[in-house]
Amino acid sequence: MTTAIVPHKRMTRTRLIGFIAMGFCVVGYAGFTLALLAGKLDYLPMTQAAIIAAVAAVIGEIGLWVGAGCLGLTLFKKRKALFDRVMGRKPAASDV
């Protein structure tokens, strides 16, 4: 019996940064939601909950923009490389 072992593609630095940033996005927005919920349920004073929620929302928003930028850049590079191969163009010197 033969099994085919497919090696995993190594993740580039840009994709790794993108996925980590998306993790910060999830953590930031979850913290935002939990802080507001804690304020509404009177576990925290609402002013303190709003300040914590604002900081968490900023962290989530930064993670969203950085993650979307990095992951979008990797998609753009893959698409450009595919078009270069299909059209028979040589890759740019910066892509080598």
JSON list of C-alpha atoms in Angstrom, two decimals:
[
{"chain": "A", "resi": 1, "resn": "MET", "atom": "CA", "xyz": [0.00, 0.00, 0.00]},
{"chain": "A", "resi": 2, "resn": "THR", "atom": "CA", "xyz": [1.38, 3.34, -1.03]},
{"chain": "A", "resi": 3, "resn": "THR", "atom": "CA", "xyz": [0.39, 6.60, 0.59]},
{"chain": "A", "resi": 4, "resn": "ALA", "atom": "CA", "xyz": [1.05, 9.95, -0.92]},
{"chain": "A", "resi": 5, "resn": "ILE", "atom": "CA", "xyz": [2.39, 12.44, 1.56]},
{"chain": "A", "resi": 6, "resn": "VAL", "atom": "CA", "xyz": [1.86, 15.95, 0.34]},
{"chain": "A", "resi": 7, "resn": "PRO", "atom": "CA", "xyz": [4.34, 18.39, 1.88]},
{"chain": "A", "resi": 8, "resn": "HIS", "atom": "CA", "xyz": [2.80, 21.56, 3.21]},
{"chain": "A", "resi": 9, "resn": "LYS", "atom": "CA", "xyz": [3.66, 24.76, 1.45]},
{"chain": "A", "resi": 10, "resn": "ARG", "atom": "CA", "xyz": [5.77, 27.01, 3.61]},
{"chain": "A", "resi": 11, "resn": "MET", "atom": "CA", "xyz": [3.90, 30.09, 4.72]},
{"chain": "A", "resi": 12, "resn": "THR", "atom": "CA", "xyz": [5.45, 33.36, 3.60]},
{"chain": "A", "resi": 13, "resn": "ARG", "atom": "CA", "xyz": [6.18, 36.14, 6.05]},
{"chain": "A", "resi": 14, "resn": "THR", "atom": "CA", "xyz": [3.46, 38.34, 4.57]},
{"chain": "A", "resi": 15, "resn": "ARG", "atom": "CA", "xyz": [0.78, 35.66, 4.95]},
{"chain": "A", "resi": 16, "resn": "LEU", "atom": "CA", "xyz": [1.95, 34.88, 8.49]},
{"chain": "A", "resi": 17, "resn": "ILE", "atom": "CA", "xyz": [1.69, 38.56, 9.45]},
{"chain": "A", "resi": 18, "resn": "GLY", "atom": "CA", "xyz": [-1.75, 38.68, 7.84]},
{"chain": "A", "resi": 19, "resn": "PHE", "atom": "CA", "xyz": [-3.10, 35.71, 9.77]},
{"chain": "A", "resi": 20, "resn": "ILE", "atom": "CA", "xyz": [-1.64, 36.96, 13.07]},
{"chain": "A", "resi": 21, "resn": "ALA", "atom": "CA", "xyz": [-3.18, 40.38, 12.44]},
{"chain": "A", "resi": 22, "resn": "MET", "atom": "CA", "xyz": [-6.55, 38.73, 11.77]},
{"chain": "A", "resi": 23, "resn": "GLY", "atom": "CA", "xyz": [-6.15, 36.98, 15.13]},
{"chain": "A", "resi": 24, "resn": "PHE", "atom": "CA", "xyz": [-5.68, 40.38, 16.76]},
{"chain": "A", "resi": 25, "resn": "CYS", "atom": "CA", "xyz": [-8.79, 41.55, 14.92]},
{"chain": "A", "resi": 26, "resn": "VAL", "atom": "CA", "xyz": [-10.85, 38.74, 16.42]},
{"chain": "A", "resi": 27, "resn": "VAL", "atom": "CA", "xyz": [-9.43, 39.27, 19.90]},
{"chain": "A", "resi": 28, "resn": "GLY", "atom": "CA", "xyz": [-9.96, 43.04, 19.70]},
{"chain": "A", "resi": 29, "resn": "TYR", "atom": "CA", "xyz": [-13.57, 42.85, 18.59]},
{"chain": "A", "resi": 30, "resn": "ALA", "atom": "CA", "xyz": [-14.33, 40.08, 21.10]},
{"chain": "A", "resi": 31, "resn": "GLY", "atom": "CA", "xyz": [-12.85, 42.27, 23.84]},
{"chain": "A", "resi": 32, "resn": "PHE", "atom": "CA", "xyz": [-14.97, 45.18, 22.59]},
{"chain": "A", "resi": 33, "resn": "THR", "atom": "CA", "xyz": [-18.12, 43.07, 22.81]},
{"chain": "A", "resi": 34, "resn": "LEU", "atom": "CA", "xyz": [-17.29, 41.63, 26.22]},
{"chain": "A", "resi": 35, "resn": "ALA", "atom": "CA", "xyz": [-16.41, 45.04, 27.66]},
{"chain": "A", "resi": 36, "resn": "LEU", "atom": "CA", "xyz": [-19.70, 46.54, 26.51]},
{"chain": "A", "resi": 37, "resn": "LEU", "atom": "CA", "xyz": [-21.57, 43.51, 27.81]},
{"chain": "A", "resi": 38, "resn": "ALA", "atom": "CA", "xyz": [-19.84, 43.84, 31.18]},
{"chain": "A", "resi": 39, "resn": "GLY", "atom": "CA", "xyz": [-20.89, 47.49, 31.28]},
{"chain": "A", "resi": 40, "resn": "LYS", "atom": "CA", "xyz": [-24.51, 46.71, 30.41]},
{"chain": "A", "resi": 41, "resn": "LEU", "atom": "CA", "xyz": [-24.69, 43.95, 33.03]},
{"chain": "A", "resi": 42, "resn": "ASP", "atom": "CA", "xyz": [-23.22, 46.29, 35.69]},
{"chain": "A", "resi": 43, "resn": "TYR", "atom": "CA", "xyz": [-20.04, 44.28, 36.25]},
{"chain": "A", "resi": 44, "resn": "LEU", "atom": "CA", "xyz": [-18.11, 47.45, 35.38]},
{"chain": "A", "resi": 45, "resn": "PRO", "atom": "CA", "xyz": [-19.09, 51.10, 35.47]},
{"chain": "A", "resi": 46, "resn": "MET", "atom": "CA", "xyz": [-20.24, 52.07, 31.98]},
{"chain": "A", "resi": 47, "resn": "THR", "atom": "CA", "xyz": [-17.57, 54.77, 31.56]},
{"chain": "A", "resi": 48, "resn": "GLN", "atom": "CA", "xyz": [-14.79, 52.31, 32.36]},
{"chain": "A", "resi": 49, "resn": "ALA", "atom": "CA", "xyz": [-16.38, 49.69, 30.10]},
{"chain": "A", "resi": 50, "resn": "ALA", "atom": "CA", "xyz": [-16.62, 52.21, 27.26]},
{"chain": "A", "resi": 51, "resn": "ILE", "atom": "CA", "xyz": [-12.93, 53.12, 27.58]},
{"chain": "A", "resi": 52, "resn": "ILE", "atom": "CA", "xyz": [-11.89, 49.45, 27.57]},
{"chain": "A", "resi": 53, "resn": "ALA", "atom": "CA", "xyz": [-14.22, 48.78, 24.64]},
{"chain": "A", "resi": 54, "resn": "ALA", "atom": "CA", "xyz": [-12.76, 51.70, 22.68]},
{"chain": "A", "resi": 55, "resn": "VAL", "atom": "CA", "xyz": [-9.20, 50.46, 23.17]},
{"chain": "A", "resi": 56, "resn": "ALA", "atom": "CA", "xyz": [-10.20, 46.92, 22.19]},
{"chain": "A", "resi": 57, "resn": "ALA", "atom": "CA", "xyz": [-12.05, 48.20, 19.13]},
{"chain": "A", "resi": 58, "resn": "VAL", "atom": "CA", "xyz": [-8.98, 50.14, 17.98]},
{"chain": "A", "resi": 59, "resn": "ILE", "atom": "CA", "xyz": [-6.87, 46.98, 18.36]},
{"chain": "A", "resi": 60, "resn": "GLY", "atom": "CA", "xyz": [-9.45, 45.04, 16.37]},
{"chain": "A", "resi": 61, "resn": "GLU", "atom": "CA", "xyz": [-9.60, 47.67, 13.64]},
{"chain": "A", "resi": 62, "resn": "ILE", "atom": "CA", "xyz": [-5.82, 47.82, 13.29]},
{"chain": "A", "resi": 63, "resn": "GLY", "atom": "CA", "xyz": [-5.72, 44.03, 13.06]},
{"chain": "A", "resi": 64, "resn": "LEU", "atom": "CA", "xyz": [-8.43, 44.10, 10.41]},
{"chain": "A", "resi": 65, "resn": "TRP", "atom": "CA", "xyz": [-6.64, 46.62, 8.21]},
{"chain": "A", "resi": 66, "resn": "VAL", "atom": "CA", "xyz": [-3.19, 45.07, 8.55]},
{"chain": "A", "resi": 67, "resn": "GLY", "atom": "CA", "xyz": [-4.53, 41.56, 8.00]},
{"chain": "A", "resi": 68, "resn": "ALA", "atom": "CA", "xyz": [-6.60, 42.54, 4.98]},
{"chain": "A", "resi": 69, "resn": "GLY", "atom": "CA", "xyz": [-3.66, 44.43, 3.50]},
{"chain": "A", "resi": 70, "resn": "CYS", "atom": "CA", "xyz": [-1.18, 41.59, 3.95]},
{"chain": "A", "resi": 71, "resn": "LEU", "atom": "CA", "xyz": [-3.51, 38.84, 2.76]},
{"chain": "A", "resi": 72, "resn": "GLY", "atom": "CA", "xyz": [-4.69, 40.97, -0.15]},
{"chain": "A", "resi": 73, "resn": "LEU", "atom": "CA", "xyz": [-1.10, 41.62, -1.15]},
{"chain": "A", "resi": 74, "resn": "THR", "atom": "CA", "xyz": [-0.35, 37.89, -1.26]},
{"chain": "A", "resi": 75, "resn": "LEU", "atom": "CA", "xyz": [-3.42, 37.32, -3.46]},
{"chain": "A", "resi": 76, "resn": "PHE", "atom": "CA", "xyz": [-2.31, 40.14, -5.76]},
{"chain": "A", "resi": 77, "resn": "LYS", "atom": "CA", "xyz": [1.21, 38.71, -6.09]},
{"chain": "A", "resi": 78, "resn": "LYS", "atom": "CA", "xyz": [-0.15, 35.24, -6.90]},
{"chain": "A", "resi": 79, "resn": "ARG", "atom": "CA", "xyz": [-2.55, 36.62, -9.51]},
{"chain": "A", "resi": 80, "resn": "LYS", "atom": "CA", "xyz": [0.18, 38.75, -11.11]},
{"chain": "A", "resi": 81, "resn": "ALA", "atom": "CA", "xyz": [2.54, 35.76, -11.26]},
{"chain": "A", "resi": 82, "resn": "LEU", "atom": "CA", "xyz": [-0.21, 33.66, -12.87]},
{"chain": "A", "resi": 83, "resn": "PHE", "atom": "CA", "xyz": [-0.90, 36.32, -15.50]},
{"chain": "A", "resi": 84, "resn": "ASP", "atom": "CA", "xyz": [2.83, 36.61, -16.21]},
{"chain": "A", "resi": 85, "resn": "ARG", "atom": "CA", "xyz": [3.07, 32.85, -16.79]},
{"chain": "A", "resi": 86, "resn": "VAL", "atom": "CA", "xyz": [-0.07, 32.71, -18.96]},
{"chain": "A", "resi": 87, "resn": "MET", "atom": "CA", "xyz": [0.94, 35.69, -21.09]},
{"chain": "A", "resi": 88, "resn": "GLY", "atom": "CA", "xyz": [4.54, 34.47, -21.43]},
{"chain": "A", "resi": 89, "resn": "ARG", "atom": "CA", "xyz": [6.07, 37.52, -19.80]},
{"chain": "A", "resi": 90, "resn": "LYS", "atom": "CA", "xyz": [9.26, 37.38, -17.84]},
{"chain": "A", "resi": 91, "resn": "PRO", "atom": "CA", "xyz": [8.90, 38.22, -14.14]},
{"chain": "A", "resi": 92, "resn": "ALA", "atom": "CA", "xyz": [10.05, 41.64, -13.01]},
{"chain": "A", "resi": 93, "resn": "ALA", "atom": "CA", "xyz": [13.50, 41.92, -11.47]},
{"chain": "A", "resi": 94, "resn": "SER", "atom": "CA", "xyz": [11.97, 42.72, -8.09]},
{"chain": "A", "resi": 95, "resn": "ASP", "atom": "CA", "xyz": [9.93, 39.47, -8.14]},
{"chain": "A", "resi": 96, "resn": "VAL", "atom": "CA", "xyz": [12.95, 37.19, -8.58]}
]
